[in-house]
């Protein structure tokens, strides 16, 4: 049986994108680059067909993912024409991420394609010498093997010399080719301008859970006894409690944890806090937790999975001004829901700040009246519980809010809410009477 005259491309994404990051950003961390996957796939196809003089059968994209769960980029790739995604595991050991099973999957696909004579030419984009047996097996089955490298940052090889020696053809994807689809991130700032510090944020961060606040109030009045629950912080000092009462409360994670601010000042300059800002706020919060319990009549408001809670002695339930705000699900038709999923797969990149913006944009575009936007904007930095929970569930689709090193990634939560508020600011300003004058 003769080989079918067509080519197949096998891409080790870890090698391709890691080497591109080294070339463009000076280190192999993929977080240092942004990738236009549509342009990259098109470039691979055109280059493969030109180099092999054969039409493309398929591009196989091999990558690692935590628990083999497709990430946003994988979801976009696997719906592209002529692209098949194969995922190995991504595990963390000694502080470093490592792929498991990717080499084995590439080896199996390489030998199977050659054995079944599914193609005449195979393009390998990899540098791993573990694929040498598969490469040699493909050659023995009469397949021409083309080995592509990414230009090395130091001008040296970034591939196994044995692979280079055994390949039938070798090409180098140079900087000019790579930059058509990949660029280095500008990390001089965050994805949004850093906010000015807000004096009441430290007090909000220092505040305990509602149950802990109630227990502290009972102890201070002599009605309760016993230690605080595990992980609970003491009630804030009177100064902290008054700061919380005066401040507009922040929205809390959907898991019922302590409230966190949206990490930005009111107005169009709201954005994502810098690590330095967060460290300073946490240090101030830590100092506040070592004061004595506040007065029993101090009121703390939270957005938790039990709804809005006023402690102590306040009514339990959601205020009327937030209960009247419709959720995105209530505003979305079946047709819009299908279109939203298509947009999520094909165009939404999965950056936390972008995810918050997309959610807010959809919500505002479907609102029946501008008054809802104005009402929500006045609540900054608090997001009503029902909308906040829906926002975080939406973010979870993109692999955000997952456990990283056994801890919830709080920076993602800050960025998601900051993106939400930035979009609210833009739309609220555009829809205000002053904007039209």
Coordinates of C-alpha atoms in Angstrom, one line a residue:
X1 CA 0.0 0.0 0.0
X2 CA 1.4 3.4 -1.0
X3 CA 1.5 6.4 1.2
X4 CA -1.1 9.1 0.7
X5 CA 0.5 12.2 -0.6
X6 CA -0.3 14.7 2.2
X7 CA 1.5 16.1 5.2
X8 CA 0.8 16.0 8.9
X9 CA 2.2 18.4 11.5
X10 CA 2.9 17.2 15.1
X11 CA 3.5 20.2 17.5
X12 CA 4.9 19.9 21.0
X13 CA 3.3 23.1 22.3
X14 CA 5.5 23.2 25.4
X15 CA 8.6 23.3 23.1
X16 CA 7.2 25.7 20.6
X17 CA 5.8 28.3 23.0
X18 CA 8.5 27.9 25.6
X19 CA 11.2 28.5 23.0
X20 CA 9.3 31.4 21.6
X21 CA 9.1 32.9 25.1
X22 CA 12.8 32.5 25.5
X23 CA 13.4 34.2 22.2
X24 CA 11.1 37.1 22.6
X25 CA 10.9 37.6 26.4
X26 CA 14.2 36.1 27.6
X27 CA 12.8 33.3 29.7
X28 CA 10.8 30.1 28.8
X29 CA 7.7 31.0 30.8
X30 CA 4.6 31.0 28.6
X31 CA 3.0 33.5 30.8
X32 CA 5.5 36.1 29.4
X33 CA 3.9 35.9 25.9
X34 CA 0.6 36.3 24.2
X35 CA -0.3 34.0 21.3
X36 CA -2.7 34.5 18.3
X37 CA -3.5 30.9 17.9
X38 CA -5.5 31.4 14.7
X39 CA -2.5 33.1 13.1
X40 CA -0.1 30.5 14.5
X41 CA -2.1 27.6 13.1
X42 CA -2.4 29.3 9.7
X43 CA 1.3 29.9 9.6
X44 CA 2.1 26.3 10.5
X45 CA -0.2 25.1 7.7
X46 CA 1.2 27.4 5.1
X47 CA 4.8 26.6 6.0
X48 CA 4.2 22.8 6.1
X49 CA 2.5 22.8 2.7
X50 CA 5.2 24.9 1.2
X51 CA 8.1 22.8 2.7
X52 CA 6.6 19.4 1.9
X53 CA 4.8 20.4 -1.4
X54 CA 1.9 18.3 -0.1
X55 CA -1.6 19.3 1.1
X56 CA -2.2 19.3 4.9
X57 CA -4.1 16.4 6.4
X58 CA -4.1 17.6 10.0
X59 CA -2.2 19.5 12.7
X60 CA -1.9 17.6 16.0
X61 CA -1.3 20.0 19.0
X62 CA 0.2 18.2 22.0
X63 CA 0.2 20.0 25.3
X64 CA -0.2 19.5 29.1
X65 CA -3.1 20.7 31.2
X66 CA -3.9 20.3 35.0
X67 CA -5.8 17.0 35.3
X68 CA -6.0 17.0 31.5
X69 CA -8.8 19.6 31.6
X70 CA -8.7 21.7 28.5
X71 CA -7.7 25.3 29.1
X72 CA -9.1 28.3 27.1
X73 CA -6.4 28.0 24.4
X74 CA -7.1 24.3 24.0
X75 CA -10.8 24.9 23.6
X76 CA -10.2 27.5 20.9
X77 CA -7.7 25.2 19.1
X78 CA -9.8 22.1 19.0
X79 CA -12.6 23.8 17.1
X80 CA -10.3 25.1 14.4
X81 CA -10.4 23.3 11.0
X82 CA -7.7 20.5 10.6
X83 CA -6.6 20.8 14.2
X84 CA -6.7 17.9 16.8
X85 CA -5.7 18.6 20.4
X86 CA -4.1 15.9 22.5
X87 CA -3.6 16.6 26.2
X88 CA -1.2 15.2 28.7
X89 CA -1.1 15.9 32.4
X90 CA 0.5 19.0 33.9
X91 CA 2.0 18.4 37.3
X92 CA 4.0 20.5 39.8
X93 CA 7.1 19.2 41.4
X94 CA 9.8 21.0 43.3
X95 CA 8.2 24.3 42.4
X96 CA 8.2 23.6 38.7
X97 CA 5.5 22.6 36.2
X98 CA 6.2 19.5 34.1
X99 CA 4.3 17.7 31.4
X100 CA 3.5 14.1 31.7
X101 CA 2.4 11.8 28.9
X102 CA 2.9 14.4 26.1
X103 CA 6.0 12.7 24.6
X104 CA 4.4 9.2 24.8
X105 CA 1.3 10.6 23.0
X106 CA 3.4 12.2 20.3
X107 CA 5.4 9.0 19.8
X108 CA 2.3 6.9 19.5
X109 CA 0.7 9.2 17.0
X110 CA 3.9 9.4 14.9
X111 CA 4.4 5.7 14.6
X112 CA 0.7 5.0 14.0
X113 CA 0.5 7.6 11.1
X114 CA 3.6 6.0 9.5
X115 CA 2.5 2.4 10.0
X116 CA -0.9 3.2 8.5
X117 CA 0.7 5.1 5.6
X118 CA -1.7 8.0 6.3
X119 CA 0.7 10.5 4.9
X120 CA 3.9 10.9 3.0
X121 CA 5.5 13.7 5.1
X122 CA 5.5 14.4 8.8
X123 CA 6.6 17.7 10.3
X124 CA 7.8 17.5 13.9
X125 CA 7.9 20.7 15.9
X126 CA 9.8 19.5 19.0
X127 CA 13.2 19.4 20.6
X128 CA 12.8 16.3 22.8
X129 CA 15.2 13.4 22.1
X130 CA 12.7 10.9 23.5
X131 CA 11.0 11.1 20.1
X132 CA 14.0 9.6 18.4
X133 CA 12.7 6.0 18.3
X134 CA 9.4 7.2 16.7
X135 CA 11.2 9.3 14.2
X136 CA 13.4 6.4 13.1
X137 CA 10.3 4.1 12.9
X138 CA 8.6 6.6 10.7
X139 CA 11.6 6.7 8.4
X140 CA 11.6 2.9 8.2
X141 CA 8.0 3.0 7.0
X142 CA 9.0 5.3 4.1
X143 CA 7.8 8.6 5.6
X144 CA 9.9 11.8 5.1
X145 CA 10.4 13.5 8.5
X146 CA 10.8 17.2 8.6
X147 CA 12.2 18.7 11.9
X148 CA 11.4 22.3 12.7
X149 CA 13.2 24.3 15.4
X150 CA 12.4 27.6 17.0
X151 CA 15.3 30.0 16.7
X152 CA 17.3 29.8 19.9
X153 CA 17.8 33.0 21.9
X154 CA 21.5 32.3 22.2
X155 CA 22.0 31.2 18.6
X156 CA 22.7 27.6 19.7
X157 CA 20.7 24.4 19.3
X158 CA 17.5 24.0 21.5
X159 CA 16.9 20.5 20.1
X160 CA 18.3 17.1 20.7
X161 CA 21.3 16.7 18.4
X162 CA 20.3 13.1 17.7
X163 CA 16.9 14.3 16.4
X164 CA 18.7 16.9 14.2
X165 CA 21.0 14.2 12.9
X166 CA 18.2 11.7 12.0
X167 CA 15.7 14.1 10.4
X168 CA 15.4 14.1 6.7
X169 CA 14.9 17.9 6.5
X170 CA 15.4 20.6 9.0
X171 CA 14.0 24.2 9.2
X172 CA 14.3 27.0 11.7
X173 CA 11.3 29.2 12.5
X174 CA 13.0 32.5 13.0
X175 CA 12.1 35.6 14.9
X176 CA 10.3 37.2 12.0
X177 CA 8.1 34.1 11.5
X178 CA 7.4 33.7 15.2
X179 CA 6.4 37.3 15.7
X180 CA 3.6 37.0 13.2
X181 CA 1.6 35.2 15.9
X182 CA 3.5 35.6 19.2
X183 CA 4.6 38.7 21.0
X184 CA 6.1 39.4 24.4
X185 CA 3.9 40.8 27.1
X186 CA 4.6 44.3 28.5
X187 CA 5.0 43.5 32.2
X188 CA 5.9 47.0 33.3
X189 CA 2.4 47.2 34.7
X190 CA -0.7 45.2 35.3
X191 CA -3.4 44.6 32.8
X192 CA -5.0 47.8 34.1
X193 CA -3.5 50.9 35.7
X194 CA -2.6 50.3 39.4
X195 CA -5.1 51.9 41.7
X196 CA -4.4 54.4 44.4
X197 CA -4.5 52.8 47.9
X198 CA -7.9 53.2 49.7
X199 CA -7.6 53.7 53.5
X200 CA -10.6 51.5 54.4
X201 CA -9.4 48.4 52.5
X202 CA -7.1 47.3 55.3
X203 CA -10.0 47.3 57.7
X204 CA -12.2 45.3 55.3
X205 CA -9.5 42.7 54.8
X206 CA -9.0 42.5 58.6
X207 CA -12.6 41.8 59.3
X208 CA -13.6 38.3 60.4
X209 CA -16.4 36.1 58.9
X210 CA -19.9 37.0 60.1
X211 CA -20.0 34.0 62.5
X212 CA -16.7 35.0 64.0
X213 CA -17.8 38.6 64.4
X214 CA -20.9 37.4 66.2
X215 CA -18.9 35.1 68.5
X216 CA -16.5 37.9 69.3
X217 CA -19.4 40.3 70.2
X218 CA -20.9 37.6 72.4
X219 CA -17.5 37.1 74.2
X220 CA -17.1 40.9 74.7
X221 CA -20.5 41.1 76.3
X222 CA -20.0 38.0 78.4
X223 CA -22.6 35.9 76.6
X224 CA -20.2 33.6 74.8
X225 CA -17.1 31.6 75.6
X226 CA -14.6 29.4 74.0
X227 CA -11.9 29.8 71.3
X228 CA -12.6 31.1 67.8
X229 CA -13.2 28.6 65.1
X230 CA -10.2 27.4 63.2
X231 CA -9.0 30.0 60.7
X232 CA -11.2 32.7 62.1
X233 CA -9.7 36.1 62.9
X234 CA -10.5 38.2 65.9
X235 CA -13.0 41.0 65.5
X236 CA -11.5 44.3 64.2
X237 CA -10.7 47.1 66.5
X238 CA -13.3 49.9 67.0
X239 CA -11.4 52.1 64.5
X240 CA -11.4 49.2 61.9
X241 CA -15.1 48.5 62.6
X242 CA -16.0 52.2 62.0
X243 CA -14.0 52.3 58.9
X244 CA -15.8 49.2 57.6
X245 CA -19.2 50.7 58.5
X246 CA -18.3 54.0 56.7
X247 CA -16.8 52.3 53.6
X248 CA -18.9 50.9 50.8
X249 CA -18.5 47.2 51.5
X250 CA -16.6 45.0 49.1
X251 CA -17.9 41.9 47.4
X252 CA -16.8 38.5 48.8
X253 CA -15.8 35.3 47.1
X254 CA -18.7 33.1 46.2
X255 CA -17.5 30.4 48.6
X256 CA -18.6 32.5 51.6
X257 CA -15.0 33.7 52.5
X258 CA -14.1 37.1 53.8
X259 CA -15.1 40.1 51.7
X260 CA -12.4 41.4 49.3
X261 CA -12.5 44.8 47.6
X262 CA -12.6 45.0 43.9
X263 CA -9.1 46.5 44.4
X264 CA -9.6 49.8 42.6
X265 CA -10.8 53.3 43.4
X266 CA -14.2 54.5 42.2
X267 CA -14.3 56.1 38.8
X268 CA -12.7 55.1 35.5
X269 CA -9.3 54.4 37.0
X270 CA -10.3 51.2 38.7
X271 CA -7.9 48.4 38.0
X272 CA -5.9 45.4 39.3
X273 CA -3.7 45.9 42.4
X274 CA 0.0 45.4 42.1
X275 CA 1.6 42.6 44.3
X276 CA 3.2 45.4 46.3
X277 CA -0.2 46.9 47.0
X278 CA -1.6 43.6 48.1
X279 CA 1.4 42.9 50.4
X280 CA 0.9 46.3 52.1
X281 CA -2.8 45.8 52.6
X282 CA -2.3 42.3 54.0
X283 CA 0.4 43.6 56.4
X284 CA -2.0 46.3 57.6
X285 CA -4.8 43.8 58.0
X286 CA -2.5 41.5 60.0
X287 CA -1.8 44.3 62.4
X288 CA -5.5 45.1 62.8
X289 CA -6.4 41.5 63.8
X290 CA -4.3 41.8 66.9
X291 CA -6.6 44.5 68.5
X292 CA -9.3 43.8 71.0
X293 CA -12.9 43.0 69.9
X294 CA -15.0 45.9 68.6
X295 CA -18.3 47.1 70.1
X296 CA -21.3 44.8 69.9
X297 CA -23.3 47.3 67.8
X298 CA -20.7 47.4 65.0
X299 CA -22.3 46.4 61.7
X300 CA -20.4 44.4 59.1
X301 CA -22.0 43.6 55.7
X302 CA -21.0 40.6 53.7
X303 CA -21.9 39.0 50.4
X304 CA -21.8 35.3 51.2
X305 CA -23.6 32.1 50.2
X306 CA -26.2 32.9 52.8
X307 CA -27.1 36.1 51.2
X308 CA -26.7 39.6 52.7
X309 CA -26.1 39.5 56.4
X310 CA -26.1 42.4 58.8
X311 CA -24.3 41.4 62.1
X312 CA -25.2 41.5 64.9
X313 CA -29.0 41.6 65.2
X314 CA -29.6 42.9 61.8
X315 CA -32.0 41.5 59.2
X316 CA -31.0 38.6 57.1
X317 CA -31.7 38.8 53.4
X318 CA -30.9 40.8 50.3
X319 CA -31.6 44.6 50.2
X320 CA -34.3 45.7 47.8
X321 CA -31.9 47.8 45.7
X322 CA -29.9 44.6 44.9
X323 CA -32.8 42.2 44.7
X324 CA -34.3 44.2 41.8
X325 CA -31.1 43.7 39.6
X326 CA -31.7 40.9 37.1
X327 CA -29.0 38.2 36.6
X328 CA -27.3 37.5 33.3
X329 CA -29.1 34.2 33.1
X330 CA -32.5 35.9 33.5
X331 CA -31.6 38.3 30.6
X332 CA -30.2 35.6 28.2
X333 CA -32.2 33.7 25.6
X334 CA -31.4 30.3 24.4
X335 CA -30.0 31.7 21.1
X336 CA -27.9 34.2 23.0
X337 CA -26.6 31.5 25.3
X338 CA -25.4 29.4 22.3
X339 CA -23.8 32.5 20.8
X340 CA -22.1 33.3 24.1
X341 CA -20.5 29.8 24.2
X342 CA -19.3 30.2 20.7
X343 CA -17.7 33.5 21.6
X344 CA -16.1 32.0 24.7
X345 CA -14.5 29.2 22.7
X346 CA -13.4 31.2 19.7
X347 CA -12.5 34.7 20.9
X348 CA -12.3 35.1 24.7
X349 CA -8.8 34.6 25.8
X350 CA -9.4 33.6 29.4
X351 CA -7.4 36.4 31.0
X352 CA -9.1 37.2 34.4
X353 CA -9.5 40.9 33.7
X354 CA -10.9 40.2 30.2
X355 CA -13.4 37.6 31.6
X356 CA -14.8 40.1 34.0
X357 CA -15.2 42.6 31.1
X358 CA -17.0 40.2 28.9
X359 CA -19.4 39.2 31.6
X360 CA -20.2 42.9 32.4
X361 CA -20.6 43.8 28.7
X362 CA -23.1 41.0 28.1
X363 CA -25.1 41.9 31.3
X364 CA -25.3 45.6 30.4
X365 CA -26.2 45.1 26.8
X366 CA -29.2 43.0 27.7
X367 CA -30.5 45.2 30.5
X368 CA -33.9 46.7 29.7
X369 CA -33.0 50.1 31.3
X370 CA -29.9 52.2 32.1
X371 CA -31.1 52.7 35.6
X372 CA -29.9 49.2 36.6
X373 CA -26.3 50.1 35.5
X374 CA -26.5 53.3 37.5
X375 CA -27.8 51.5 40.6
X376 CA -25.0 48.9 40.4
X377 CA -22.3 51.5 39.8
X378 CA -23.4 53.3 43.0
X379 CA -22.7 50.1 45.0
X380 CA -19.0 50.0 44.1
X381 CA -16.9 48.1 45.2
X382 CA -19.6 45.7 46.4
X383 CA -21.1 43.3 43.8
X384 CA -24.5 41.9 44.7
X385 CA -24.2 38.3 45.8
X386 CA -26.3 36.8 43.0
X387 CA -24.4 38.6 40.3
X388 CA -21.0 38.1 41.9
X389 CA -21.7 34.4 42.2
X390 CA -22.7 34.2 38.6
X391 CA -19.6 36.1 37.6
X392 CA -17.3 33.7 39.4
X393 CA -19.1 30.6 38.0
X394 CA -18.6 32.1 34.5
X395 CA -14.9 32.6 35.3
X396 CA -14.6 29.0 36.4
X397 CA -15.3 27.9 32.8
X398 CA -11.9 29.3 31.8
X399 CA -10.0 27.3 34.5
X400 CA -9.8 30.4 36.7
X401 CA -10.4 30.2 40.5
X402 CA -8.9 26.7 40.5
X403 CA -6.7 25.5 43.3
X404 CA -3.0 26.3 42.7
X405 CA -0.6 24.9 45.3
X406 CA -3.7 24.1 47.4
X407 CA -4.7 27.7 47.6
X408 CA -7.4 29.7 45.8
X409 CA -5.7 32.2 43.5
X410 CA -6.9 35.5 45.0
X411 CA -5.2 37.6 42.4
X412 CA -7.6 36.0 39.8
X413 CA -10.5 37.0 41.9
X414 CA -9.3 40.6 42.2
X415 CA -8.6 40.8 38.4
X416 CA -12.0 39.3 37.5
X417 CA -13.9 41.9 39.6
X418 CA -11.6 44.7 38.4
X419 CA -12.4 43.8 34.8
X420 CA -16.1 43.8 35.7
X421 CA -16.0 47.2 37.3
X422 CA -13.9 48.7 34.5
X423 CA -16.5 47.7 31.9
X424 CA -19.3 49.0 34.2
X425 CA -17.5 52.4 34.5
X426 CA -17.1 52.7 30.7
X427 CA -20.7 51.9 29.9
X428 CA -22.1 53.9 32.8
X429 CA -20.1 57.0 31.7
X430 CA -21.2 56.5 28.1
X431 CA -24.9 56.2 29.1
X432 CA -24.9 59.1 31.5
X433 CA -26.6 62.4 30.5
X434 CA -23.3 64.2 30.9
X435 CA -21.7 62.0 28.3
X436 CA -24.2 63.1 25.6
X437 CA -23.8 66.8 26.1

